[in-house]
Protein backbone atom coordinates (compact mmCIF):
# COMPACT_ATOMS: atom_id res chain seq x y z
CA UNK A 1 0.00 0.00 0.00
CA UNK A 2 1.23 3.47 -0.85
CA UNK A 3 0.55 6.26 1.62
CA UNK A 4 0.37 9.76 0.29
CA UNK A 5 2.69 12.17 2.13
CA UNK A 6 0.43 14.92 0.91
CA UNK A 7 -2.12 15.31 3.63
CA UNK A 8 -5.37 17.17 4.11
CA UNK A 9 -5.68 19.15 7.34
CA UNK A 10 -9.22 19.92 8.47
CA UNK A 11 -10.06 21.87 11.61
CA UNK A 12 -13.09 23.23 13.43
CA UNK A 13 -12.39 26.83 14.36
CA UNK A 14 -12.31 27.40 18.16
CA UNK A 15 -12.35 24.66 20.78
CA UNK A 16 -13.65 23.55 24.16
CA UNK A 17 -12.07 26.48 26.01
CA UNK A 18 -12.71 29.11 23.30
CA UNK A 19 -16.33 29.01 22.09
CA UNK A 20 -15.88 31.70 19.43
CA UNK A 21 -19.00 33.71 18.63
CA UNK A 22 -22.14 32.92 20.64
CA UNK A 23 -25.60 33.79 19.31
CA UNK A 24 -29.12 32.42 19.00
CA UNK A 25 -28.36 29.77 21.64
CA UNK A 26 -25.42 28.35 19.69
CA UNK A 27 -21.67 28.42 20.22
CA UNK A 28 -19.53 28.76 17.12
CA UNK A 29 -17.19 25.98 18.35
CA UNK A 30 -20.06 23.47 18.57
CA UNK A 31 -21.32 24.21 15.05
CA UNK A 32 -17.83 24.12 13.49
CA UNK A 33 -17.24 20.69 15.08
CA UNK A 34 -20.44 19.36 13.51
CA UNK A 35 -19.38 20.67 10.08
CA UNK A 36 -15.83 19.28 10.47
CA UNK A 37 -17.13 15.86 11.51
CA UNK A 38 -19.57 15.73 8.61
CA UNK A 39 -16.78 16.55 6.13
CA UNK A 40 -14.53 13.89 7.70
CA UNK A 41 -17.29 11.23 7.70
CA UNK A 42 -18.04 11.92 4.06
CA UNK A 43 -14.42 11.92 2.93
CA UNK A 44 -12.74 8.99 1.23
CA UNK A 45 -9.32 10.41 2.16
CA UNK A 46 -7.34 8.00 4.33
CA UNK A 47 -4.78 10.56 5.43
CA UNK A 48 -6.91 13.39 6.76
CA UNK A 49 -5.64 15.10 9.92
CA UNK A 50 -8.27 16.66 12.22
CA UNK A 51 -7.91 18.99 15.18
CA UNK A 52 -8.91 17.65 18.59
CA UNK A 53 -11.70 19.43 20.45
CA UNK A 54 -9.54 20.10 23.52
CA UNK A 55 -6.62 21.52 21.54
CA UNK A 56 -6.05 25.26 21.47
CA UNK A 57 -5.22 26.81 18.09
CA UNK A 58 -1.61 27.07 19.21
CA UNK A 59 -1.46 23.37 20.18
CA UNK A 60 -3.06 22.25 16.91
CA UNK A 61 -0.90 24.52 14.78
CA UNK A 62 2.20 23.37 16.65
CA UNK A 63 1.30 19.70 16.06
CA UNK A 64 0.67 19.80 12.33
CA UNK A 65 3.39 20.30 9.76
CA UNK A 66 1.67 21.00 6.45
CA UNK A 67 3.96 20.92 3.43
CA UNK A 68 3.56 22.58 0.06
CA UNK A 69 1.68 19.51 -1.18
CA UNK A 70 -0.92 19.79 1.58
CA UNK A 71 -4.47 21.11 1.57
CA UNK A 72 -5.75 22.87 4.70
CA UNK A 73 -9.25 24.06 5.64
CA UNK A 74 -10.27 25.80 8.86
CA UNK A 75 -14.03 26.11 9.43
CA UNK A 76 -15.62 29.14 11.15
CA UNK A 77 -18.88 31.03 11.44
CA UNK A 78 -19.07 34.79 11.10
CA UNK A 79 -20.80 37.25 13.42
CA UNK A 80 -22.49 40.60 12.83
CA UNK A 81 -24.70 42.97 14.80
CA UNK A 82 -27.53 42.78 12.27
CA UNK A 83 -29.48 39.47 12.21
CA UNK A 84 -30.23 39.94 8.50
CA UNK A 85 -26.52 39.86 7.58
CA UNK A 86 -25.91 36.49 5.93
CA UNK A 87 -23.53 34.89 3.48
CA UNK A 88 -20.36 32.87 3.07
CA UNK A 89 -16.84 34.29 2.72
CA UNK A 90 -13.36 32.79 2.69
CA UNK A 91 -9.94 34.07 3.66
CA UNK A 92 -6.58 33.15 2.17
CA UNK A 93 -3.10 34.51 2.85
CA UNK A 94 -1.85 37.68 1.15
CA UNK A 95 0.54 35.87 -1.14
CA UNK A 96 -2.12 33.45 -2.41
CA UNK A 97 -4.62 36.30 -2.76
CA UNK A 98 -2.21 38.17 -5.03
CA UNK A 99 -2.30 35.21 -7.43
CA UNK A 100 -5.81 34.50 -8.73
CA UNK A 101 -4.51 31.19 -10.12
CA UNK A 102 -3.18 29.96 -6.77
CA UNK A 103 -4.70 26.75 -5.45
CA UNK A 104 -5.95 28.62 -2.39
CA UNK A 105 -7.73 31.25 -4.54
CA UNK A 106 -9.39 28.56 -6.60
CA UNK A 107 -10.42 26.30 -3.72
CA UNK A 108 -11.77 29.25 -1.70
CA UNK A 109 -13.82 30.37 -4.70
CA UNK A 110 -15.16 26.86 -5.21
CA UNK A 111 -16.11 26.43 -1.54
CA UNK A 112 -17.84 29.83 -1.50
CA UNK A 113 -19.87 29.00 -4.61
CA UNK A 114 -20.84 25.57 -3.29
CA UNK A 115 -21.96 26.87 0.12
CA UNK A 116 -23.74 29.87 -1.35
CA UNK A 117 -25.85 27.60 -3.58
CA UNK A 118 -26.34 24.84 -0.99
CA UNK A 119 -27.40 27.19 1.80
CA UNK A 120 -29.18 29.74 -0.40
CA UNK A 121 -27.05 32.60 0.95
CA UNK A 122 -24.97 35.29 -0.71
CA UNK A 123 -21.39 34.75 -1.79
CA UNK A 124 -19.36 37.49 -0.10
CA UNK A 125 -16.22 36.45 -1.93
CA UNK A 126 -12.62 35.45 -1.35
CA UNK A 127 -10.72 37.93 0.84
CA UNK A 128 -7.09 38.40 1.88
CA UNK A 129 -6.27 37.64 5.53
CA UNK A 130 -5.61 41.31 6.32
CA UNK A 131 -9.21 42.07 5.40
CA UNK A 132 -10.24 40.20 8.58
CA UNK A 133 -9.93 41.57 12.10
CA UNK A 134 -6.27 40.42 12.01
CA UNK A 135 -3.35 41.58 9.86
CA UNK A 136 -2.42 37.95 9.29
CA UNK A 137 -4.02 34.58 10.14
CA UNK A 138 -1.57 32.03 11.56
CA UNK A 139 -3.20 28.88 10.22
CA UNK A 140 -3.07 30.23 6.65
CA UNK A 141 0.71 30.64 6.91
CA UNK A 142 1.90 27.23 8.11
CA UNK A 143 3.23 26.20 4.71
CA UNK A 144 0.26 24.35 3.21
CA UNK A 145 0.20 24.71 -0.58
CA UNK A 146 -3.52 25.30 -0.44
CA UNK A 147 -4.97 26.94 2.69
CA UNK A 148 -8.45 28.39 3.22
CA UNK A 149 -10.38 29.69 6.24
CA UNK A 150 -14.11 29.61 5.50
CA UNK A 151 -16.79 31.58 7.36
CA UNK A 152 -19.74 29.35 6.43
CA UNK A 153 -22.50 31.82 7.38
CA UNK A 154 -23.31 34.27 10.19
CA UNK A 155 -24.11 32.58 13.51
CA UNK A 156 -25.94 35.82 14.32
CA UNK A 157 -28.20 35.37 11.29
CA UNK A 158 -31.77 34.32 11.96
CA UNK A 159 -32.13 30.60 11.08
CA UNK A 160 -28.51 30.38 9.83
CA UNK A 161 -27.45 27.56 12.16
CA UNK A 162 -30.70 25.64 11.70
CA UNK A 163 -30.11 25.85 7.95
CA UNK A 164 -26.55 24.51 8.37
CA UNK A 165 -27.69 21.64 10.62
CA UNK A 166 -30.48 20.70 8.22
CA UNK A 167 -27.97 20.55 5.34
CA UNK A 168 -24.98 19.16 7.22
CA UNK A 169 -24.68 15.96 5.19
CA UNK A 170 -24.83 17.83 1.88
CA UNK A 171 -22.24 20.31 3.20
CA UNK A 172 -20.02 17.44 4.38
CA UNK A 173 -20.20 15.56 1.09
CA UNK A 174 -19.65 18.63 -1.06
CA UNK A 175 -16.69 20.01 0.85
CA UNK A 176 -15.09 16.55 1.20
CA UNK A 177 -15.23 16.29 -2.58
CA UNK A 178 -13.63 19.72 -3.07
CA UNK A 179 -10.82 18.92 -0.57
CA UNK A 180 -10.13 15.62 -2.32
CA UNK A 181 -9.99 17.31 -5.71
CA UNK A 182 -7.37 19.83 -4.54
CA UNK A 183 -5.44 17.18 -2.61
CA UNK A 184 -5.19 15.11 -5.79
CA UNK A 185 -3.99 18.15 -7.75
CA UNK A 186 -1.28 19.07 -5.23
ZN1 LIG B 1 -14.31 31.87 14.37
PDB file of C-alpha atoms and ligand atoms in Angstrom:
ATOM      1  CA  UNK A   1       0.000   0.000   0.000  1.00  0.00           C
ATOM      2  CA  UNK A   2       1.228   3.472  -0.845  1.00  0.00           C
ATOM      3  CA  UNK A   3       0.549   6.257   1.624  1.00  0.00           C
ATOM      4  CA  UNK A   4       0.372   9.761   0.290  1.00  0.00           C
ATOM      5  CA  UNK A   5       2.687  12.165   2.130  1.00  0.00           C
ATOM      6  CA  UNK A   6       0.431  14.922   0.910  1.00  0.00           C
ATOM      7  CA  UNK A   7      -2.115  15.307   3.631  1.00  0.00           C
ATOM      8  CA  UNK A   8      -5.365  17.167   4.112  1.00  0.00           C
ATOM      9  CA  UNK A   9      -5.680  19.154   7.345  1.00  0.00           C
ATOM     10  CA  UNK A  10      -9.219  19.921   8.473  1.00  0.00           C
ATOM     11  CA  UNK A  11     -10.057  21.873  11.608  1.00  0.00           C
ATOM     12  CA  UNK A  12     -13.088  23.228  13.427  1.00  0.00           C
ATOM     13  CA  UNK A  13     -12.391  26.834  14.364  1.00  0.00           C
ATOM     14  CA  UNK A  14     -12.311  27.404  18.157  1.00  0.00           C
ATOM     15  CA  UNK A  15     -12.347  24.657  20.776  1.00  0.00           C
ATOM     16  CA  UNK A  16     -13.655  23.554  24.159  1.00  0.00           C
ATOM     17  CA  UNK A  17     -12.066  26.476  26.012  1.00  0.00           C
ATOM     18  CA  UNK A  18     -12.711  29.108  23.300  1.00  0.00           C
ATOM     19  CA  UNK A  19     -16.334  29.012  22.090  1.00  0.00           C
ATOM     20  CA  UNK A  20     -15.883  31.695  19.427  1.00  0.00           C
ATOM     21  CA  UNK A  21     -19.001  33.707  18.625  1.00  0.00           C
ATOM     22  CA  UNK A  22     -22.140  32.920  20.637  1.00  0.00           C
ATOM     23  CA  UNK A  23     -25.597  33.785  19.307  1.00  0.00           C
ATOM     24  CA  UNK A  24     -29.117  32.418  18.998  1.00  0.00           C
ATOM     25  CA  UNK A  25     -28.362  29.774  21.638  1.00  0.00           C
ATOM     26  CA  UNK A  26     -25.421  28.349  19.689  1.00  0.00           C
ATOM     27  CA  UNK A  27     -21.668  28.415  20.224  1.00  0.00           C
ATOM     28  CA  UNK A  28     -19.532  28.757  17.122  1.00  0.00           C
ATOM     29  CA  UNK A  29     -17.189  25.976  18.353  1.00  0.00           C
ATOM     30  CA  UNK A  30     -20.061  23.467  18.567  1.00  0.00           C
ATOM     31  CA  UNK A  31     -21.316  24.212  15.051  1.00  0.00           C
ATOM     32  CA  UNK A  32     -17.827  24.119  13.489  1.00  0.00           C
ATOM     33  CA  UNK A  33     -17.237  20.686  15.083  1.00  0.00           C
ATOM     34  CA  UNK A  34     -20.443  19.363  13.506  1.00  0.00           C
ATOM     35  CA  UNK A  35     -19.379  20.668  10.083  1.00  0.00           C
ATOM     36  CA  UNK A  36     -15.826  19.281  10.474  1.00  0.00           C
ATOM     37  CA  UNK A  37     -17.127  15.864  11.508  1.00  0.00           C
ATOM     38  CA  UNK A  38     -19.573  15.728   8.608  1.00  0.00           C
ATOM     39  CA  UNK A  39     -16.785  16.550   6.130  1.00  0.00           C
ATOM     40  CA  UNK A  40     -14.525  13.890   7.697  1.00  0.00           C
ATOM     41  CA  UNK A  41     -17.292  11.234   7.698  1.00  0.00           C
ATOM     42  CA  UNK A  42     -18.042  11.916   4.057  1.00  0.00           C
ATOM     43  CA  UNK A  43     -14.416  11.923   2.929  1.00  0.00           C
ATOM     44  CA  UNK A  44     -12.744   8.991   1.231  1.00  0.00           C
ATOM     45  CA  UNK A  45      -9.323  10.409   2.161  1.00  0.00           C
ATOM     46  CA  UNK A  46      -7.340   8.005   4.331  1.00  0.00           C
ATOM     47  CA  UNK A  47      -4.779  10.560   5.430  1.00  0.00           C
ATOM     48  CA  UNK A  48      -6.912  13.394   6.760  1.00  0.00           C
ATOM     49  CA  UNK A  49      -5.643  15.104   9.923  1.00  0.00           C
ATOM     50  CA  UNK A  50      -8.271  16.657  12.219  1.00  0.00           C
ATOM     51  CA  UNK A  51      -7.910  18.987  15.185  1.00  0.00           C
ATOM     52  CA  UNK A  52      -8.906  17.652  18.593  1.00  0.00           C
ATOM     53  CA  UNK A  53     -11.697  19.432  20.446  1.00  0.00           C
ATOM     54  CA  UNK A  54      -9.542  20.104  23.517  1.00  0.00           C
ATOM     55  CA  UNK A  55      -6.623  21.515  21.540  1.00  0.00           C
ATOM     56  CA  UNK A  56      -6.045  25.257  21.470  1.00  0.00           C
ATOM     57  CA  UNK A  57      -5.216  26.807  18.095  1.00  0.00           C
ATOM     58  CA  UNK A  58      -1.608  27.072  19.215  1.00  0.00           C
ATOM     59  CA  UNK A  59      -1.462  23.374  20.179  1.00  0.00           C
ATOM     60  CA  UNK A  60      -3.060  22.247  16.914  1.00  0.00           C
ATOM     61  CA  UNK A  61      -0.904  24.525  14.783  1.00  0.00           C
ATOM     62  CA  UNK A  62       2.197  23.367  16.652  1.00  0.00           C
ATOM     63  CA  UNK A  63       1.303  19.697  16.061  1.00  0.00           C
ATOM     64  CA  UNK A  64       0.667  19.800  12.333  1.00  0.00           C
ATOM     65  CA  UNK A  65       3.389  20.301   9.759  1.00  0.00           C
ATOM     66  CA  UNK A  66       1.666  21.003   6.449  1.00  0.00           C
ATOM     67  CA  UNK A  67       3.960  20.921   3.429  1.00  0.00           C
ATOM     68  CA  UNK A  68       3.565  22.585   0.058  1.00  0.00           C
ATOM     69  CA  UNK A  69       1.684  19.509  -1.175  1.00  0.00           C
ATOM     70  CA  UNK A  70      -0.917  19.793   1.580  1.00  0.00           C
ATOM     71  CA  UNK A  71      -4.467  21.107   1.572  1.00  0.00           C
ATOM     72  CA  UNK A  72      -5.746  22.868   4.702  1.00  0.00           C
ATOM     73  CA  UNK A  73      -9.248  24.056   5.636  1.00  0.00           C
ATOM     74  CA  UNK A  74     -10.269  25.803   8.863  1.00  0.00           C
ATOM     75  CA  UNK A  75     -14.031  26.114   9.427  1.00  0.00           C
ATOM     76  CA  UNK A  76     -15.619  29.140  11.145  1.00  0.00           C
ATOM     77  CA  UNK A  77     -18.878  31.026  11.439  1.00  0.00           C
ATOM     78  CA  UNK A  78     -19.070  34.788  11.095  1.00  0.00           C
ATOM     79  CA  UNK A  79     -20.799  37.250  13.419  1.00  0.00           C
ATOM     80  CA  UNK A  80     -22.489  40.597  12.828  1.00  0.00           C
ATOM     81  CA  UNK A  81     -24.696  42.969  14.800  1.00  0.00           C
ATOM     82  CA  UNK A  82     -27.526  42.780  12.275  1.00  0.00           C
ATOM     83  CA  UNK A  83     -29.480  39.466  12.207  1.00  0.00           C
ATOM     84  CA  UNK A  84     -30.228  39.945   8.501  1.00  0.00           C
ATOM     85  CA  UNK A  85     -26.520  39.858   7.582  1.00  0.00           C
ATOM     86  CA  UNK A  86     -25.914  36.494   5.928  1.00  0.00           C
ATOM     87  CA  UNK A  87     -23.527  34.893   3.485  1.00  0.00           C
ATOM     88  CA  UNK A  88     -20.363  32.873   3.065  1.00  0.00           C
ATOM     89  CA  UNK A  89     -16.845  34.287   2.719  1.00  0.00           C
ATOM     90  CA  UNK A  90     -13.359  32.791   2.686  1.00  0.00           C
ATOM     91  CA  UNK A  91      -9.939  34.070   3.658  1.00  0.00           C
ATOM     92  CA  UNK A  92      -6.576  33.145   2.170  1.00  0.00           C
ATOM     93  CA  UNK A  93      -3.103  34.509   2.854  1.00  0.00           C
ATOM     94  CA  UNK A  94      -1.852  37.675   1.153  1.00  0.00           C
ATOM     95  CA  UNK A  95       0.545  35.869  -1.141  1.00  0.00           C
ATOM     96  CA  UNK A  96      -2.121  33.447  -2.408  1.00  0.00           C
ATOM     97  CA  UNK A  97      -4.622  36.299  -2.755  1.00  0.00           C
ATOM     98  CA  UNK A  98      -2.207  38.166  -5.031  1.00  0.00           C
ATOM     99  CA  UNK A  99      -2.301  35.210  -7.432  1.00  0.00           C
ATOM    100  CA  UNK A 100      -5.805  34.495  -8.730  1.00  0.00           C
ATOM    101  CA  UNK A 101      -4.509  31.192 -10.125  1.00  0.00           C
ATOM    102  CA  UNK A 102      -3.175  29.956  -6.774  1.00  0.00           C
ATOM    103  CA  UNK A 103      -4.702  26.745  -5.449  1.00  0.00           C
ATOM    104  CA  UNK A 104      -5.946  28.621  -2.386  1.00  0.00           C
ATOM    105  CA  UNK A 105      -7.730  31.249  -4.535  1.00  0.00           C
ATOM    106  CA  UNK A 106      -9.392  28.562  -6.602  1.00  0.00           C
ATOM    107  CA  UNK A 107     -10.417  26.301  -3.716  1.00  0.00           C
ATOM    108  CA  UNK A 108     -11.768  29.245  -1.701  1.00  0.00           C
ATOM    109  CA  UNK A 109     -13.823  30.372  -4.698  1.00  0.00           C
ATOM    110  CA  UNK A 110     -15.162  26.860  -5.212  1.00  0.00           C
ATOM    111  CA  UNK A 111     -16.109  26.430  -1.537  1.00  0.00           C
ATOM    112  CA  UNK A 112     -17.845  29.830  -1.503  1.00  0.00           C
ATOM    113  CA  UNK A 113     -19.872  29.004  -4.613  1.00  0.00           C
ATOM    114  CA  UNK A 114     -20.840  25.571  -3.293  1.00  0.00           C
ATOM    115  CA  UNK A 115     -21.961  26.869   0.115  1.00  0.00           C
ATOM    116  CA  UNK A 116     -23.741  29.869  -1.350  1.00  0.00           C
ATOM    117  CA  UNK A 117     -25.848  27.604  -3.575  1.00  0.00           C
ATOM    118  CA  UNK A 118     -26.344  24.837  -0.990  1.00  0.00           C
ATOM    119  CA  UNK A 119     -27.396  27.187   1.797  1.00  0.00           C
ATOM    120  CA  UNK A 120     -29.184  29.738  -0.401  1.00  0.00           C
ATOM    121  CA  UNK A 121     -27.051  32.597   0.953  1.00  0.00           C
ATOM    122  CA  UNK A 122     -24.970  35.295  -0.706  1.00  0.00           C
ATOM    123  CA  UNK A 123     -21.387  34.749  -1.794  1.00  0.00           C
ATOM    124  CA  UNK A 124     -19.363  37.493  -0.103  1.00  0.00           C
ATOM    125  CA  UNK A 125     -16.224  36.452  -1.931  1.00  0.00           C
ATOM    126  CA  UNK A 126     -12.622  35.451  -1.353  1.00  0.00           C
ATOM    127  CA  UNK A 127     -10.720  37.929   0.835  1.00  0.00           C
ATOM    128  CA  UNK A 128      -7.094  38.401   1.882  1.00  0.00           C
ATOM    129  CA  UNK A 129      -6.275  37.639   5.526  1.00  0.00           C
ATOM    130  CA  UNK A 130      -5.612  41.311   6.322  1.00  0.00           C
ATOM    131  CA  UNK A 131      -9.211  42.069   5.405  1.00  0.00           C
ATOM    132  CA  UNK A 132     -10.244  40.200   8.579  1.00  0.00           C
ATOM    133  CA  UNK A 133      -9.929  41.567  12.103  1.00  0.00           C
ATOM    134  CA  UNK A 134      -6.272  40.422  12.012  1.00  0.00           C
ATOM    135  CA  UNK A 135      -3.347  41.575   9.862  1.00  0.00           C
ATOM    136  CA  UNK A 136      -2.422  37.945   9.287  1.00  0.00           C
ATOM    137  CA  UNK A 137      -4.020  34.580  10.139  1.00  0.00           C
ATOM    138  CA  UNK A 138      -1.573  32.029  11.555  1.00  0.00           C
ATOM    139  CA  UNK A 139      -3.202  28.880  10.222  1.00  0.00           C
ATOM    140  CA  UNK A 140      -3.067  30.228   6.654  1.00  0.00           C
ATOM    141  CA  UNK A 141       0.712  30.642   6.915  1.00  0.00           C
ATOM    142  CA  UNK A 142       1.902  27.233   8.114  1.00  0.00           C
ATOM    143  CA  UNK A 143       3.228  26.196   4.712  1.00  0.00           C
ATOM    144  CA  UNK A 144       0.259  24.350   3.215  1.00  0.00           C
ATOM    145  CA  UNK A 145       0.202  24.708  -0.579  1.00  0.00           C
ATOM    146  CA  UNK A 146      -3.521  25.300  -0.445  1.00  0.00           C
ATOM    147  CA  UNK A 147      -4.972  26.936   2.693  1.00  0.00           C
ATOM    148  CA  UNK A 148      -8.452  28.386   3.223  1.00  0.00           C
ATOM    149  CA  UNK A 149     -10.380  29.687   6.240  1.00  0.00           C
ATOM    150  CA  UNK A 150     -14.114  29.613   5.502  1.00  0.00           C
ATOM    151  CA  UNK A 151     -16.789  31.578   7.364  1.00  0.00           C
ATOM    152  CA  UNK A 152     -19.742  29.354   6.429  1.00  0.00           C
ATOM    153  CA  UNK A 153     -22.503  31.822   7.380  1.00  0.00           C
ATOM    154  CA  UNK A 154     -23.307  34.274  10.193  1.00  0.00           C
ATOM    155  CA  UNK A 155     -24.108  32.577  13.511  1.00  0.00           C
ATOM    156  CA  UNK A 156     -25.940  35.820  14.317  1.00  0.00           C
ATOM    157  CA  UNK A 157     -28.201  35.366  11.295  1.00  0.00           C
ATOM    158  CA  UNK A 158     -31.765  34.322  11.960  1.00  0.00           C
ATOM    159  CA  UNK A 159     -32.135  30.600  11.078  1.00  0.00           C
ATOM    160  CA  UNK A 160     -28.513  30.377   9.825  1.00  0.00           C
ATOM    161  CA  UNK A 161     -27.446  27.561  12.163  1.00  0.00           C
ATOM    162  CA  UNK A 162     -30.702  25.645  11.699  1.00  0.00           C
ATOM    163  CA  UNK A 163     -30.106  25.848   7.949  1.00  0.00           C
ATOM    164  CA  UNK A 164     -26.549  24.512   8.372  1.00  0.00           C
ATOM    165  CA  UNK A 165     -27.687  21.641  10.622  1.00  0.00           C
ATOM    166  CA  UNK A 166     -30.476  20.702   8.220  1.00  0.00           C
ATOM    167  CA  UNK A 167     -27.973  20.547   5.343  1.00  0.00           C
ATOM    168  CA  UNK A 168     -24.979  19.162   7.217  1.00  0.00           C
ATOM    169  CA  UNK A 169     -24.683  15.958   5.185  1.00  0.00           C
ATOM    170  CA  UNK A 170     -24.832  17.826   1.876  1.00  0.00           C
ATOM    171  CA  UNK A 171     -22.242  20.307   3.200  1.00  0.00           C
ATOM    172  CA  UNK A 172     -20.021  17.441   4.382  1.00  0.00           C
ATOM    173  CA  UNK A 173     -20.198  15.558   1.095  1.00  0.00           C
ATOM    174  CA  UNK A 174     -19.654  18.631  -1.061  1.00  0.00           C
ATOM    175  CA  UNK A 175     -16.695  20.008   0.852  1.00  0.00           C
ATOM    176  CA  UNK A 176     -15.091  16.546   1.200  1.00  0.00           C
ATOM    177  CA  UNK A 177     -15.228  16.289  -2.579  1.00  0.00           C
ATOM    178  CA  UNK A 178     -13.626  19.717  -3.068  1.00  0.00           C
ATOM    179  CA  UNK A 179     -10.816  18.923  -0.574  1.00  0.00           C
ATOM    180  CA  UNK A 180     -10.132  15.618  -2.321  1.00  0.00           C
ATOM    181  CA  UNK A 181      -9.993  17.315  -5.709  1.00  0.00           C
ATOM    182  CA  UNK A 182      -7.369  19.829  -4.543  1.00  0.00           C
ATOM    183  CA  UNK A 183      -5.439  17.179  -2.608  1.00  0.00           C
ATOM    184  CA  UNK A 184      -5.194  15.111  -5.790  1.00  0.00           C
ATOM    185  CA  UNK A 185      -3.989  18.149  -7.746  1.00  0.00           C
ATOM    186  CA  UNK A 186      -1.282  19.073  -5.230  1.00  0.00           C
TER     187      UNK A 186
HETATM  188 ZN1  LIG B   1     -14.308  31.865  14.374  1.00  0.00          ZN
END
